[in-house]
Amino acid sequence: MKSHSLALLTAVLMSAGLTACSSGGGSEGAAGERTALDVWLMRDSVSAAFQKEFETGFEKAHPDIDVKIQIQEWEGVGEKVTAALASNDAPDVIEVGNTQVAQYAQSGGLTDFTDQVDELGGDKWLKGLAEPGSYEGRQYGIPFYAANRVVVYRTDLFEKAGVDAGRIKTRDQWIAATRKLDRGGTQGIYLPGQNWYALAGFIWDEGGDLAVETEGRWRGALDSPAALRAMAFYQRLQALGKGPEDSDEARPPQAEVMAKGEVAQIIATPGNANVVVQNNPGLKGKLGFFPVPGKSARTPGAVFTGGSDLVVPAVAAHQAEALTFLRELTGDAWQKKLAAAMSYVPNKTTLAGAVASDPGAAAMAAGAARGHATPNTPRWAAVEAKNPVKEYMTAVLTGRDPKTEAAKASRAITATLNSAS
């Protein structure tokens, strides 16, 4: 999985100019002409080889449509999409981060696909992609692909400690195994104090949430009993290594820390294994993956689902052709090809087998079945900008009272979510 899929969720939107997009005009061209369908996909979401294969296959099946894919950069794309939705020259299809759909839908700038959910296989969509693709009960984002965190581990250190990763199915087993690994100069796990995505998974496992909505008003929920239990578990796990209490997984990059050879596990997307090996070629062939364990052996732990949805601007000139594009690219045949080509999790629970031969993607797919997204409100981006969750975690890990700090962070979340845009 490419790291951008998760990094985009916390990126601050930067300004960028709007480039020319749609060819304009209606869906019907002059006799014998093909309809040019303008599509924005994001950098590294598809490889050049997959893009060429898809365009060739799509146009063979739909010879009246000429697909024109433009690759966009993640940096600054928020401003660019906002400008496109407000223009009269928008592209026909745009890839956006799954948690960004609500802010674009709020403006009324997206096409409503609620009536097409059934034909697009919506009953099988991953919850972590489908739910943030909706807004106020209507479906605007069509799930494209998913990625989530797993446990990346050192197979040699596990073997040396007598730990069988395949038998770690519960949180208690995970703690016991990590405690065995945390000795002799080896960190049982490198878990920074502010990895709030990991904490969110533990909160969902406990039946809680980061924030809840009641009758149109949001309330921060870090002070709920469920969320406090999750923080207590995080504290136990984090203590079995030397992760800093006051920074997140990007400062310093945890894959680079693991590459130094003294870390048995990290919680990360599988693509981080490639970074580890790039920094320490001696670890090639010594890294494995398993889903984040849950409270019960029956199900993996809940995880935050990153990834993308596809949206269609309400002003797009070629609505019918755009729906055809969505039907193809998010359909089973091309989803299987995309998963194999990019090591992504397909958009439907029924397609998990498409990545069975890829250990990292298979571990992601197992967790994705229990994936969640951040609270589905356009104001959540403002919460992440200040991120009182991180401050709360550091406060607890440095000895402050969990209940007091959780209440403080929850009040901050409440104020931000209910403030004017």
XYZ file of C-alpha atoms in Angstrom:
421
model
C 0.000 0.000 0.000
C 1.368 3.418 -0.854
C 1.797 5.607 2.202
C -0.077 8.542 0.634
C -3.356 6.728 1.063
C -3.198 7.291 4.811
C -1.083 10.470 4.956
C -3.653 12.432 2.957
C -6.149 12.114 5.842
C -4.158 14.465 8.034
C -2.656 16.736 5.350
C -3.387 20.446 5.549
C -5.010 21.661 2.366
C -2.720 23.991 0.455
C -3.596 26.361 -2.360
C -3.142 25.334 -5.969
C -4.297 26.604 -9.340
C -7.093 24.972 -11.298
C -6.034 23.383 -14.558
C -8.245 22.836 -17.577
C -10.434 19.801 -17.122
C -13.527 18.886 -19.006
C -13.938 19.074 -22.724
C -17.320 20.697 -22.104
C -20.465 20.124 -24.080
C -23.134 17.485 -23.641
C -22.820 13.721 -23.584
C -23.639 13.452 -27.276
C -21.007 14.594 -29.751
C -21.357 15.044 -33.467
C -22.053 11.944 -35.527
C -19.141 9.537 -35.329
C -17.372 11.440 -32.552
C -16.397 9.855 -29.249
C -17.236 11.436 -25.909
C -14.112 12.605 -24.094
C -14.416 11.622 -20.428
C -12.061 13.621 -18.215
C -10.910 11.811 -15.081
C -8.652 12.901 -12.220
C -6.810 10.095 -10.447
C -4.198 10.677 -7.773
C -0.455 10.117 -7.970
C 0.468 6.460 -7.289
C -3.131 5.301 -6.948
C -2.627 3.318 -10.148
C 0.558 2.318 -11.939
C 1.243 3.397 -15.511
C 0.851 -0.216 -16.602
C -2.544 -0.616 -14.901
C -3.737 2.713 -16.269
C -2.861 1.688 -19.817
C -4.483 -1.738 -19.393
C -7.671 -0.213 -17.968
C -7.977 2.480 -20.632
C -7.491 -0.090 -23.391
C -9.999 -2.506 -21.883
C -12.567 0.161 -21.071
C -12.474 1.750 -24.518
C -12.716 -1.647 -26.186
C -15.882 -2.337 -24.188
C -17.187 1.214 -24.692
C -15.848 2.446 -28.065
C -17.964 5.601 -27.907
C -16.047 6.892 -24.866
C -12.500 8.277 -24.938
C -11.079 8.146 -21.404
C -8.633 10.938 -20.618
C -6.989 10.349 -17.239
C -5.024 13.171 -15.635
C -2.775 12.289 -12.688
C -3.021 14.794 -9.838
C -0.678 15.430 -6.906
C -1.966 14.925 -3.364
C -0.417 18.173 -2.160
C -2.862 21.010 -2.656
C -5.521 18.843 -4.244
C -8.213 19.925 -1.765
C -8.233 23.513 -3.022
C -8.092 22.259 -6.586
C -11.107 19.974 -6.174
C -13.077 22.695 -4.389
C -12.412 25.086 -7.267
C -13.366 22.438 -9.834
C -16.691 21.730 -8.142
C -17.538 25.432 -8.199
C -16.588 25.881 -11.852
C -18.422 25.275 -15.099
C -15.538 23.214 -16.441
C -15.160 20.374 -13.937
C -13.752 16.943 -14.773
C -16.262 14.122 -15.044
C -14.798 11.867 -12.353
C -12.478 12.726 -9.440
C -10.661 10.474 -6.983
C -10.738 11.870 -3.427
C -9.706 10.600 -0.021
C -12.544 8.643 1.549
C -12.833 10.986 4.529
C -12.934 14.066 2.274
C -16.269 13.260 0.645
C -18.426 14.899 3.318
C -16.781 18.312 2.950
C -17.323 18.276 -0.817
C -20.887 16.950 -0.544
C -21.821 19.630 1.968
C -21.478 22.291 -0.707
C -23.925 20.493 -2.990
C -21.239 20.048 -5.610
C -21.406 16.255 -6.009
C -23.717 13.945 -7.922
C -25.962 11.820 -5.701
C -25.617 8.088 -6.465
C -27.993 6.787 -3.802
C -30.287 5.246 -6.418
C -27.342 3.425 -8.045
C -25.898 1.842 -4.882
C -27.537 -1.537 -5.475
C -26.391 -1.866 -9.071
C -22.848 -0.906 -8.026
C -22.736 -3.675 -5.405
C -23.106 -1.398 -2.421
C -24.316 -4.147 -0.101
C -20.791 -5.627 -0.217
C -18.755 -2.409 0.058
C -16.225 -2.066 2.862
C -17.811 -0.108 5.679
C -14.731 2.097 6.090
C -15.087 3.315 2.501
C -18.853 3.343 2.087
C -19.797 5.210 5.262
C -17.550 8.249 4.739
C -18.706 8.278 1.108
C -22.174 9.207 2.294
C -23.467 12.468 3.698
C -26.787 13.057 5.432
C -28.061 9.667 4.301
C -27.152 10.058 0.625
C -24.304 8.292 -1.222
C -21.899 10.575 -3.083
C -18.615 8.661 -2.949
C -18.193 5.276 -4.654
C -15.533 3.102 -2.931
C -12.382 2.754 -5.041
C -9.764 0.953 -2.922
C -8.744 0.602 0.717
C -5.645 0.302 2.844
C -5.165 -0.034 6.579
C -2.608 -0.759 9.245
C -1.352 -4.208 10.180
C 1.427 -5.468 12.435
C 4.748 -5.554 10.567
C 7.115 -7.860 12.433
C 10.607 -9.333 12.384
C 10.271 -13.059 11.694
C 13.799 -13.783 12.959
C 13.274 -12.007 16.298
C 9.940 -13.761 16.800
C 11.584 -17.126 16.131
C 14.466 -16.347 18.497
C 11.988 -15.462 21.267
C 9.898 -18.559 20.615
C 6.873 -16.553 19.482
C 4.580 -17.916 16.773
C 2.958 -14.933 15.060
C 0.291 -17.182 13.588
C -1.026 -17.920 17.068
C -1.469 -14.270 18.069
C -5.208 -13.754 17.714
C -6.190 -11.718 20.765
C -4.967 -8.598 22.503
C -3.949 -10.586 25.577
C -1.879 -12.955 23.432
C -0.335 -9.941 21.699
C 0.674 -8.355 25.016
C 2.151 -11.645 26.255
C 4.135 -12.155 23.033
C 5.349 -8.551 22.987
C 6.515 -8.850 26.575
C 8.633 -11.893 25.603
C 10.129 -9.930 22.723
C 10.935 -6.861 24.842
C 14.276 -7.984 26.232
C 17.946 -8.384 25.423
C 18.273 -5.015 23.698
C 15.181 -5.571 21.507
C 12.087 -3.383 21.723
C 8.994 -5.569 21.845
C 7.206 -2.934 19.788
C 7.979 0.574 18.625
C 4.755 2.480 19.283
C 4.971 6.293 19.385
C 2.792 7.953 21.972
C 0.691 9.856 19.454
C -0.308 7.113 16.991
C -3.947 8.132 17.279
C -5.048 5.956 14.348
C -3.998 2.893 16.340
C -5.816 4.232 19.400
C -8.950 4.791 17.316
C -8.940 1.096 16.375
C -8.757 0.087 20.026
C -11.612 2.494 20.835
C -13.811 0.960 18.137
C -12.937 -2.493 19.446
C -14.251 -1.455 22.838
C -17.504 -0.224 21.308
C -16.677 3.471 21.545
C -15.917 6.236 19.052
C -13.912 9.433 18.738
C -17.101 11.502 18.605
C -20.827 10.803 18.432
C -23.736 12.712 16.910
C -27.100 13.193 18.587
C -29.874 15.168 16.896
C -27.448 17.072 14.707
C -24.993 17.975 17.453
C -21.586 16.318 17.832
C -19.865 15.462 21.099
C -16.289 14.313 21.672
C -16.294 10.829 23.200
C -12.747 10.180 24.422
C -14.057 10.289 28.002
C -16.478 7.393 27.513
C -15.742 4.199 29.479
C -15.019 2.380 26.200
C -12.488 4.985 25.050
C -10.789 5.023 28.461
C -10.391 1.244 28.341
C -8.827 1.599 24.906
C -6.334 4.187 26.156
C -5.406 1.918 29.048
C -4.629 -0.891 26.590
C -2.603 1.483 24.412
C -0.599 2.488 27.480
C 0.208 -1.157 28.308
C 1.308 -1.909 24.755
C 3.314 1.286 24.296
C 5.309 0.562 27.458
C 6.799 -2.579 25.847
C 9.194 -0.519 23.734
C 10.924 2.823 23.593
C 8.557 4.791 21.403
C 8.577 8.537 22.186
C 5.605 9.710 24.212
C 5.333 13.110 22.545
C 5.447 12.387 18.799
C 3.705 10.290 16.167
C 4.775 7.540 13.756
C 6.143 10.062 11.244
C 8.543 11.837 13.624
C 10.904 10.017 13.257
C 9.590 7.724 10.509
C 8.922 4.458 12.309
C 10.054 2.306 9.390
C 13.461 3.944 9.599
C 13.572 3.225 13.338
C 12.730 -0.425 12.674
C 15.476 -0.599 10.070
C 18.094 -0.021 12.784
C 17.525 -3.624 13.824
C 16.296 -3.338 17.408
C 12.522 -3.301 16.903
C 10.394 -6.467 16.769
C 7.110 -4.881 15.599
C 5.455 -1.727 14.364
C 1.821 -0.923 13.545
C 1.899 0.301 9.957
C 0.715 -0.231 6.417
C 2.538 -3.110 4.661
C 4.336 -0.727 2.344
C 6.470 0.317 5.310
C 8.234 -3.039 5.030
C 9.744 -1.840 1.761
C 11.069 1.263 3.505
C 12.620 -0.896 6.228
C 14.460 -3.013 3.664
C 15.537 0.030 1.657
C 17.210 1.379 4.790
C 18.582 -2.010 5.872
C 18.940 -4.543 3.017
C 20.015 -7.133 5.570
C 16.386 -7.407 6.699
C 15.160 -8.581 3.298
C 13.108 -11.738 3.769
C 12.857 -11.177 7.538
C 9.619 -9.230 7.711
C 6.100 -10.612 8.060
C 2.573 -9.329 8.638
C -0.492 -10.153 10.697
C -3.758 -8.284 11.349
C -3.968 -6.096 14.437
C -5.391 -8.532 17.035
C -8.857 -8.012 18.466
C -10.364 -8.605 21.883
C -11.598 -12.013 20.769
C -9.927 -14.650 18.599
C -13.068 -14.722 16.452
C -12.350 -11.384 14.746
C -9.316 -9.189 14.031
C -9.071 -5.816 15.687
C -10.896 -2.813 14.292
C -8.757 -0.529 12.135
C -8.938 2.858 10.539
C -9.616 2.443 6.824
C -7.694 4.758 4.545
C -8.131 4.847 0.804
C -10.126 6.579 -1.870
C -13.625 7.085 -3.224
C -14.623 8.256 -6.687
C -16.992 11.212 -7.020
C -18.683 12.960 -9.936
C -19.137 16.740 -9.876
C -22.766 17.818 -10.156
C -21.761 20.107 -13.023
C -19.872 17.378 -14.926
C -20.916 17.367 -18.575
C -21.008 13.592 -19.057
C -23.010 12.085 -16.223
C -24.058 8.882 -17.995
C -20.540 8.140 -19.185
C -19.167 8.895 -15.727
C -21.499 6.289 -14.231
C -20.280 3.778 -16.818
C -16.696 4.547 -15.770
C -17.574 4.032 -12.095
C -19.365 0.789 -12.859
C -16.265 -0.571 -14.608
C -13.430 0.626 -12.360
C -15.236 -0.265 -9.121
C -16.651 -3.514 -10.520
C -15.332 -6.928 -9.546
C -13.196 -7.621 -12.621
C -11.123 -4.447 -12.496
C -11.022 -4.403 -8.700
C -9.301 -7.799 -8.745
C -6.784 -6.547 -11.300
C -6.154 -3.366 -9.313
C -5.615 -5.292 -6.077
C -3.099 -7.592 -7.739
C -1.270 -4.724 -9.432
C -1.107 -2.323 -6.475
C -1.412 -4.555 -3.363
C -4.567 -2.690 -2.327
C -7.605 -4.067 -0.548
C -10.519 -4.292 -3.037
C -13.615 -2.237 -2.310
C -15.855 -5.209 -1.459
C -15.624 -7.760 1.354
C -16.326 -10.541 -1.158
C -13.106 -9.775 -3.076
C -10.607 -10.323 -0.259
C -9.417 -13.503 -1.960
C -7.918 -11.399 -4.746
C -4.941 -10.602 -2.485
C -4.603 -13.998 -0.813
C -1.157 -14.578 -2.331
C 0.176 -11.204 -1.094
C 0.965 -11.558 2.656
C 0.813 -7.850 3.437
C -2.339 -7.155 1.457
C -3.973 -10.315 2.832
C -3.343 -9.108 6.381
C -4.844 -5.735 5.432
C -7.907 -7.379 3.887
C -8.571 -9.369 7.059
C -8.542 -6.161 9.086
C -10.444 -4.156 6.483
C -13.509 -6.291 7.071
C -13.723 -4.489 10.430
C -12.598 -1.115 9.137
C -13.968 2.218 10.301
C -13.584 5.861 9.326
C -13.297 9.030 11.351
C -16.552 10.797 12.342
C -18.466 11.593 9.164
C -18.632 15.361 9.355
C -17.007 18.087 7.236
C -15.626 19.566 10.465
C -13.441 16.570 11.322
C -10.591 18.018 9.239
C -10.545 20.972 11.635
C -10.212 18.557 14.572
C -7.228 16.886 12.940
C -5.586 20.260 12.296
C -5.409 20.934 16.047
C -5.538 17.260 17.062
C -6.382 17.261 20.760
C -6.296 13.436 20.541
C -2.505 13.543 20.259
C -2.184 15.971 23.163
C -4.433 13.745 25.253
C -2.371 10.635 24.539
C 0.902 12.303 25.484
C -0.650 13.673 28.674
C -1.758 10.209 29.782
C 1.536 8.536 28.867
C 3.459 11.127 30.870
C 1.476 10.458 34.023
C -1.537 12.755 34.016
C -4.997 11.554 35.016
C -6.696 9.790 32.055
C -10.249 10.822 32.963
C -9.359 14.479 33.410
C -7.354 14.640 30.187
C -9.980 12.686 28.222
C -12.691 15.104 29.330
C -10.503 18.053 28.315
C -9.829 16.589 24.856
C -13.493 15.695 24.389
C -14.540 19.271 25.116
C -12.086 20.517 22.500
C -13.469 18.079 19.920
C -17.031 19.081 20.791
C -16.293 22.771 20.359
C -14.579 22.295 17.025
C -17.226 20.008 15.525
C -20.055 22.338 16.458
C -18.404 25.591 15.451
C -19.242 27.448 12.250
C -17.253 26.433 9.179
